[in-house]
CSV table of C-alpha atoms and ligand atoms in Angstrom, one decimal:
chain,number,residue,atom,x,y,z
A,25,MET,CA,-25.8,2.7,9.4
A,26,PHE,CA,-22.4,1.2,10.2
A,27,ASP,CA,-21.6,1.3,13.9
A,28,ALA,CA,-17.8,1.3,14.4
A,29,LYS,CA,-18.0,0.6,18.1
A,30,GLU,CA,-20.2,-2.4,17.6
A,31,PHE,CA,-18.0,-3.7,14.9
A,32,ILE,CA,-14.9,-3.4,17.2
A,33,ASP,CA,-16.7,-5.3,20.0
A,34,ASN,CA,-17.9,-8.1,17.8
A,35,SER,CA,-14.6,-8.3,15.9
A,36,MET,CA,-12.6,-8.6,19.2
A,37,LYS,CA,-14.9,-11.3,20.4
A,38,GLU,CA,-14.5,-13.2,17.1
A,39,ILE,CA,-10.7,-12.8,17.1
A,40,LYS,CA,-10.4,-14.1,20.7
A,41,SER,CA,-12.7,-17.1,20.0
A,42,ILE,CA,-10.7,-18.1,16.9
A,43,VAL,CA,-7.2,-17.5,18.2
A,44,LYS,CA,-7.6,-18.5,21.8
A,45,GLU,CA,-4.1,-18.8,23.3
A,46,SER,CA,-2.2,-19.1,20.0
A,47,ARG,CA,0.3,-16.5,18.7
A,48,VAL,CA,-0.6,-14.2,15.8
A,49,ILE,CA,1.6,-12.3,13.4
A,50,SER,CA,0.4,-9.2,11.6
A,51,ALA,CA,2.2,-7.7,8.7
A,52,CYS,CA,1.7,-3.9,9.1
A,53,SER,CA,2.6,-1.6,6.2
A,54,GLY,CA,1.3,1.5,8.0
A,55,GLY,CA,-1.7,1.8,5.8
A,56,VAL,CA,-5.1,2.2,7.4
A,57,ASP,CA,-6.2,-1.3,6.6
A,58,SER,CA,-3.2,-3.2,8.0
A,59,THR,CA,-2.8,-0.9,11.0
A,60,VAL,CA,-6.4,-1.2,12.0
A,61,THR,CA,-6.1,-5.0,11.7
A,62,THR,CA,-2.9,-5.0,13.7
A,63,TYR,CA,-4.4,-2.8,16.5
A,64,LEU,CA,-7.7,-4.8,16.6
A,65,VAL,CA,-5.8,-8.0,17.0
A,66,HIS,CA,-3.5,-6.4,19.6
A,67,LYS,CA,-6.5,-5.3,21.6
A,68,ALA,CA,-8.0,-8.8,21.4
A,69,VAL,CA,-4.9,-10.9,22.1
A,70,GLY,CA,-2.4,-8.5,23.6
A,71,LYS,CA,1.1,-9.9,23.9
A,72,ASN,CA,0.3,-12.9,21.7
A,73,LEU,CA,0.5,-10.5,18.7
A,74,ILE,CA,3.7,-9.6,17.0
A,75,ALA,CA,3.5,-6.9,14.3
A,76,VAL,CA,6.0,-7.2,11.5
A,77,PHE,CA,7.1,-4.4,9.2
A,78,ILE,CA,8.7,-5.9,6.1
A,79,ASP,CA,11.0,-3.4,4.5
A,80,ASP,CA,10.8,-4.4,0.8
A,81,GLY,CA,12.7,-1.4,-0.4
A,82,LEU,CA,9.6,-0.2,-2.2
A,83,ARG,CA,8.2,2.1,0.5
A,84,ARG,CA,7.8,5.9,0.3
A,85,GLU,CA,10.3,8.3,1.8
A,86,GLY,CA,10.5,8.0,5.6
A,87,GLU,CA,7.8,5.3,5.7
A,88,PRO,CA,9.7,2.5,7.4
A,89,GLU,CA,10.7,4.7,10.3
A,90,PHE,CA,7.2,6.2,10.6
A,91,VAL,CA,5.5,2.8,10.7
A,92,VAL,CA,7.9,1.2,13.2
A,93,GLU,CA,7.7,4.3,15.5
A,94,THR,CA,3.9,4.4,15.3
A,95,LEU,CA,3.5,0.7,16.2
A,96,LYS,CA,5.9,1.2,19.1
A,97,SER,CA,3.9,4.2,20.3
A,98,LEU,CA,0.8,2.0,20.4
A,99,ASP,CA,2.7,-0.5,22.6
A,100,ILE,CA,2.6,-3.2,20.0
A,101,LYS,CA,5.4,-5.7,19.9
A,102,THR,CA,7.1,-5.0,16.6
A,103,LYS,CA,9.7,-6.7,14.4
A,104,TYR,CA,11.5,-4.9,11.6
A,105,VAL,CA,12.5,-7.2,8.7
A,106,ASP,CA,15.0,-5.9,6.2
A,107,ALA,CA,14.1,-7.7,3.0
A,108,LYS,CA,15.1,-5.1,0.4
A,109,VAL,CA,17.7,-7.2,-1.4
A,110,ALA,CA,15.4,-10.3,-1.6
A,111,PHE,CA,12.5,-8.2,-3.1
A,112,PHE,CA,14.7,-6.6,-5.7
A,113,ASP,CA,16.1,-10.0,-6.6
A,114,ALA,CA,12.6,-11.4,-6.9
A,115,LEU,CA,11.5,-8.5,-9.2
A,116,ARG,CA,14.6,-8.6,-11.4
A,117,GLY,CA,13.7,-9.1,-15.1
A,118,LYS,CA,9.9,-9.0,-14.5
A,119,THR,CA,8.1,-6.5,-16.7
A,120,ASP,CA,4.5,-7.7,-16.9
A,121,ALA,CA,2.2,-6.2,-14.2
A,122,GLU,CA,0.7,-9.4,-13.0
A,123,GLU,CA,4.0,-11.2,-13.1
A,124,LYS,CA,5.4,-8.4,-10.9
A,125,ARG,CA,2.4,-8.7,-8.5
A,126,LYS,CA,3.0,-12.5,-8.3
A,127,ALA,CA,6.7,-12.1,-7.6
A,128,PHE,CA,5.9,-9.5,-4.9
A,129,ARG,CA,3.3,-11.7,-3.4
A,130,ASP,CA,5.4,-14.8,-3.3
A,131,MET,CA,8.3,-12.9,-1.7
A,132,PHE,CA,6.0,-11.2,0.8
A,133,TYR,CA,4.6,-14.5,2.0
A,134,LYS,CA,8.0,-16.2,2.0
A,135,THR,CA,9.4,-13.4,4.2
A,136,LEU,CA,6.3,-13.4,6.4
A,137,GLY,CA,6.3,-17.2,6.6
A,138,LYS,CA,9.9,-17.1,7.7
A,139,ALA,CA,9.2,-14.5,10.4
A,140,ALA,CA,6.1,-16.5,11.5
A,141,LYS,CA,8.2,-19.7,11.9
A,142,GLU,CA,10.8,-17.8,14.0
A,143,GLU,CA,8.0,-16.5,16.2
A,144,LYS,CA,6.2,-19.9,16.3
A,145,ILE,CA,2.9,-18.4,15.4
A,146,ALA,CA,-0.3,-20.1,14.2
A,147,PHE,CA,-2.2,-17.2,12.6
A,148,ILE,CA,-1.5,-14.4,10.2
A,149,ALA,CA,-3.7,-11.4,10.4
A,150,GLN,CA,-4.1,-9.3,7.3
A,151,GLY,CA,-6.0,-6.2,6.3
A,152,THR,CA,-8.0,-7.5,3.3
A,153,ILE,CA,-11.0,-5.3,2.7
A,154,LYS,CA,-14.1,-5.8,0.7
A,155,ALA,CA,-12.9,-4.0,-2.4
A,156,ASP,CA,-9.8,-6.3,-2.6
A,157,VAL,CA,-12.0,-9.3,-2.5
A,158,ILE,CA,-14.4,-8.0,-5.2
A,159,GLU,CA,-11.7,-7.0,-7.6
A,160,THR,CA,-9.8,-10.3,-7.2
A,161,VAL,CA,-12.9,-12.4,-7.6
A,162,LYS,CA,-13.9,-10.4,-10.7
A,163,GLY,CA,-10.4,-11.1,-12.1
A,164,ILE,CA,-9.6,-7.4,-12.6
A,165,LYS,CA,-6.3,-8.0,-10.8
A,166,SER,CA,-4.9,-10.2,-8.2
A,167,GLN,CA,-4.7,-8.2,-5.0
A,168,HIS,CA,-1.6,-9.5,-3.1
A,169,ASN,CA,-3.5,-10.0,0.1
A,170,VAL,CA,-6.4,-12.1,-1.0
A,171,LEU,CA,-5.2,-15.7,-0.8
A,172,GLN,CA,-8.1,-18.0,-0.6
A,173,GLN,CA,-10.0,-16.3,-3.4
A,174,ILE,CA,-7.2,-16.9,-5.8
A,175,GLY,CA,-6.9,-20.5,-4.9
A,176,ILE,CA,-3.8,-20.3,-2.7
A,177,ASP,CA,-4.2,-22.4,0.4
A,178,PRO,CA,-2.6,-20.5,3.3
A,179,GLU,CA,-2.0,-23.8,5.1
A,180,VAL,CA,0.5,-24.6,2.4
A,181,TYR,CA,2.6,-21.8,3.9
A,182,GLY,CA,2.0,-23.3,7.3
A,183,TYR,CA,-0.5,-21.0,8.9
A,184,LYS,CA,-4.1,-19.8,9.1
A,185,ILE,CA,-5.4,-16.4,8.0
A,186,LEU,CA,-7.4,-13.9,10.0
A,187,GLU,CA,-9.1,-11.1,8.0
A,188,PRO,CA,-11.2,-9.1,10.4
A,189,LEU,CA,-11.9,-6.3,7.8
A,190,ARG,CA,-13.0,-8.5,4.9
A,191,GLU,CA,-16.6,-7.2,5.0
A,192,LEU,CA,-15.7,-3.5,5.2
A,193,PHE,CA,-15.1,-0.8,2.6
A,194,LYS,CA,-12.5,1.9,3.1
A,195,PRO,CA,-14.7,4.6,4.7
A,196,GLU,CA,-15.9,2.1,7.3
A,197,VAL,CA,-12.3,1.1,8.0
A,198,ARG,CA,-11.5,4.8,8.6
A,199,LYS,CA,-14.4,5.0,11.0
A,200,VAL,CA,-13.1,2.0,12.9
A,201,ALA,CA,-9.6,3.7,13.0
A,202,ARG,CA,-11.1,6.9,14.5
A,203,GLU,CA,-13.1,4.9,17.0
A,204,LEU,CA,-10.0,3.0,18.0
A,205,GLY,CA,-8.3,6.4,18.6
A,206,LEU,CA,-5.5,5.8,16.1
A,207,PRO,CA,-3.5,8.8,15.1
A,208,LYS,CA,-4.8,11.0,12.2
A,209,GLU,CA,-1.8,10.1,10.1
A,210,ILE,CA,-3.2,6.6,10.1
A,211,SER,CA,-7.0,7.0,10.1
A,212,GLU,CA,-6.9,9.5,7.3
A,213,ARG,CA,-3.9,8.0,5.5
A,214,MET,CA,-4.0,7.9,1.7
A,215,PRO,CA,-4.5,4.4,0.2
A,216,PHE,CA,-1.2,2.9,-0.9
A,217,PRO,CA,-1.0,-0.5,-2.7
A,218,GLY,CA,0.5,-3.5,-1.0
A,219,PRO,CA,3.1,-4.0,-3.7
A,220,ALA,CA,4.0,-0.3,-3.1
A,221,LEU,CA,6.3,1.5,-5.6
A,222,SER,CA,6.8,-1.6,-7.6
A,223,LEU,CA,3.4,-0.8,-9.3
A,224,ARG,CA,4.5,2.7,-10.0
A,225,VAL,CA,7.7,1.8,-11.8
A,226,LEU,CA,6.4,0.6,-15.2
A,227,GLY,CA,8.4,-2.3,-16.5
A,228,GLU,CA,11.3,-3.8,-14.6
A,229,VAL,CA,11.8,-2.6,-11.0
A,230,THR,CA,15.3,-1.6,-10.0
A,231,PRO,CA,16.5,0.3,-7.0
A,232,GLU,CA,17.5,3.2,-9.2
A,233,LYS,CA,14.0,3.5,-10.7
A,234,VAL,CA,12.4,3.2,-7.4
A,235,ALA,CA,14.6,6.0,-6.1
A,236,ILE,CA,13.3,8.3,-8.9
A,237,VAL,CA,9.6,7.5,-8.3
A,238,ARG,CA,10.1,7.8,-4.6
A,239,LYS,CA,11.4,11.3,-4.9
A,240,ALA,CA,8.6,12.2,-7.4
A,241,THR,CA,6.0,10.8,-5.0
A,242,GLU,CA,7.4,12.8,-2.1
A,243,ILE,CA,7.0,16.0,-4.3
A,244,VAL,CA,3.5,15.1,-5.4
A,245,GLU,CA,2.4,14.4,-1.8
A,246,GLU,CA,4.0,17.6,-0.4
A,247,GLU,CA,2.3,19.7,-3.1
A,248,THR,CA,-1.1,18.1,-2.8
A,249,LYS,CA,-1.5,17.7,1.0
A,250,GLU,CA,-4.2,20.4,1.1
A,251,LEU,CA,-6.3,19.1,-1.8
A,252,GLY,CA,-8.1,16.5,0.3
A,253,THR,CA,-8.2,14.2,-2.8
A,254,PHE,CA,-8.4,10.4,-2.5
A,255,GLN,CA,-5.1,9.4,-3.9
A,256,ASN,CA,-2.2,11.5,-5.3
A,257,PHE,CA,1.0,9.9,-6.7
A,258,ALA,CA,3.6,9.7,-9.4
A,259,VAL,CA,4.4,6.9,-11.9
A,260,LEU,CA,7.7,6.4,-13.7
A,261,HIS,CA,7.4,5.3,-17.3
A,262,ASN,CA,9.3,2.6,-18.9
A,263,ASP,CA,10.1,4.6,-22.0
A,264,LYS,CA,12.0,7.8,-22.5
A,265,ALA,CA,11.4,11.2,-24.1
A,266,THR,CA,13.6,14.0,-25.4
A,267,GLY,CA,14.2,17.1,-23.2
A,268,ILE,CA,16.8,19.8,-22.5
A,269,LYS,CA,18.8,19.9,-19.3
A,270,ASN,CA,21.6,22.3,-18.6
A,271,GLY,CA,21.4,23.6,-22.2
A,272,ALA,CA,22.0,20.1,-23.7
A,273,ARG,CA,19.6,17.6,-25.2
A,274,LEU,CA,18.7,14.7,-22.8
A,275,TYR,CA,16.8,11.6,-23.6
A,276,GLY,CA,15.3,11.3,-20.1
A,277,ASN,CA,12.6,9.9,-17.9
A,278,ILE,CA,8.9,10.6,-18.0
A,279,ILE,CA,6.8,10.9,-14.9
A,280,THR,CA,3.0,10.9,-14.8
A,281,VAL,CA,1.2,12.5,-12.0
A,282,ARG,CA,-2.2,11.0,-11.0
A,283,ILE,CA,-4.6,12.7,-8.6
A,284,VAL,CA,-8.0,11.1,-8.2
A,285,GLU,CA,-11.3,11.7,-6.3
A,286,SER,CA,-13.1,8.6,-5.1
A,287,GLU,CA,-15.1,7.2,-2.2
A,288,ASP,CA,-14.2,3.6,-2.2
A,289,ALA,CA,-11.6,3.1,-5.0
A,290,VAL,CA,-14.2,1.1,-7.0
A,291,THR,CA,-14.7,4.1,-9.3
A,292,ALA,CA,-12.7,7.3,-9.5
A,293,LYS,CA,-12.6,10.6,-11.3
A,294,PHE,CA,-9.4,12.5,-12.1
A,295,SER,CA,-9.2,15.6,-10.1
A,296,ARG,CA,-9.6,19.0,-11.8
A,297,VAL,CA,-6.5,20.3,-10.1
A,298,PRO,CA,-5.7,24.0,-10.8
A,299,TYR,CA,-3.1,24.4,-13.6
A,300,GLU,CA,-0.9,26.5,-11.2
A,301,LYS,CA,-0.7,23.5,-8.9
A,302,LEU,CA,0.2,21.1,-11.7
A,303,ALA,CA,2.8,23.6,-13.0
A,304,LYS,CA,4.4,23.8,-9.6
A,305,ILE,CA,4.5,20.0,-9.4
A,306,SER,CA,6.0,19.6,-12.8
A,307,GLU,CA,8.6,22.3,-12.2
A,308,ARG,CA,9.7,20.7,-9.0
A,309,ILE,CA,9.8,17.2,-10.4
A,310,THR,CA,11.9,18.2,-13.5
A,311,LYS,CA,14.2,20.4,-11.4
A,312,GLU,CA,14.7,18.1,-8.4
A,313,ILE,CA,15.1,14.9,-10.3
A,314,PRO,CA,18.0,15.2,-12.8
A,315,SER,CA,16.9,12.4,-15.1
A,316,VAL,CA,13.3,13.5,-15.6
A,317,VAL,CA,12.6,15.7,-18.6
A,318,ARG,CA,8.9,15.4,-18.9
A,319,CYS,CA,5.9,15.5,-16.5
A,320,LEU,CA,2.4,14.5,-17.6
A,321,TYR,CA,-1.0,14.6,-15.8
A,322,ASP,CA,-3.4,11.7,-16.2
A,323,VAL,CA,-6.9,12.9,-17.1
A,324,THR,CA,-8.7,9.5,-17.2
A,325,ASP,CA,-11.4,8.3,-14.8
A,326,LYS,CA,-11.9,4.8,-13.4
A,327,PRO,CA,-13.3,3.1,-15.5
A,328,PRO,CA,-11.9,2.9,-18.1
A,329,SER,CA,-8.6,3.2,-16.3
A,330,THR,CA,-7.7,1.7,-13.0
A,331,ILE,CA,-6.3,4.0,-10.3
A,332,GLU,CA,-2.9,2.5,-10.5
A,333,PHE,CA,-1.1,2.0,-13.8
A,334,GLU,CA,-0.4,-1.7,-13.2
B,430,XMP,P1,-7.0,0.1,-8.9
B,430,XMP,O1,-5.7,0.4,-9.5
B,430,XMP,O2,-7.4,-1.3,-9.1
B,430,XMP,O3,-6.8,0.4,-7.4
B,430,XMP,O4,-8.1,1.1,-9.4
B,430,XMP,C1,-7.9,0.4,-6.5
B,430,XMP,C2,-7.3,0.7,-5.1
B,430,XMP,O5,-6.5,-0.4,-4.7
B,430,XMP,C3,-5.2,-0.1,-4.6
B,430,XMP,N1,-4.4,-1.2,-5.1
B,430,XMP,C4,-3.9,-2.2,-4.3
B,430,XMP,N2,-3.9,-2.4,-3.0
B,430,XMP,N3,-2.7,-4.4,-3.3
B,430,XMP,C5,-3.2,-3.5,-2.5
B,430,XMP,O6,-3.2,-3.6,-1.3
B,430,XMP,C6,-2.7,-4.3,-4.7
B,430,XMP,O7,-2.2,-5.1,-5.3
B,430,XMP,C7,-3.3,-3.1,-5.2
B,430,XMP,N4,-3.6,-2.7,-6.5
B,430,XMP,C8,-4.2,-1.5,-6.4
B,430,XMP,C9,-5.0,1.2,-5.3
B,430,XMP,O8,-3.9,2.0,-4.8
B,430,XMP,C10,-6.3,1.9,-5.2
B,430,XMP,O9,-6.4,2.6,-3.9
């Protein structure tokens, strides 16, 4: 049986003994993994930690404000980095899923490395969990936060890595979050991938496409709050379909809604959501987003699909 309290005690001891008097930076996206990591390190090294929120322009509606406010409310020294333009530049012209991940990852570490240099830090803390390690080692996909396993030496970027959650699965991370007394919006937060909405815009990522999928995501999340499912989101397709808007033919965008049940994201089942719920989501998406003419529901499990489309 996993004992969250014992994990926290041991982990704090370990962090203290590794870090000593050095300074640590932690990139916090607001997800449960990175927030637990940030808070654990904060508890272990106090003022020697600086949390960084990198605004890559790919976050969900209201997320940057929420994360910065949450960190401040936890008394964590926080830096907001506006890197929206740099990320969109890095993603321009990239259409292949792995190429997009790589572009995201490179820009992420470049941005974080710059902040780390400014803050004169020696360690970077990150919220890698066991599932990330397994999938990266298996070669299913390169998780952006697993450096050593994919042969990138963090020292090249000029710092050492701390990964206090690397042996935990998601349900255990949530237990740690609850034990730490983090707010419910964090401990029960839906998983959201590091490369954020860039994985949910199929093909090239542009600010305009991200705005469409951001709005669709907001609608899906609002309409599915009560379902208690593992992950609920929207994906914008790279191709178009014919529809009718305002009485005229429109060759417009396609959105797929994906709602899955899972324990640990290693396997997943598509959720048997009532048709009325799906109809409501589809109506709202096609009404509230002018360019969308078609809304689909994904009825594939993992495997053979992955949870994300990219
Ligand atoms: P897949 O799509 O592989 O996703 O079934 C499994 C879980 O991991 C999330 N995911 C990611 N998280 N960086 C992350 O931090 C990534 O590159 C990444 N890709 C997928 C996904 O949302 C799901 O919860």
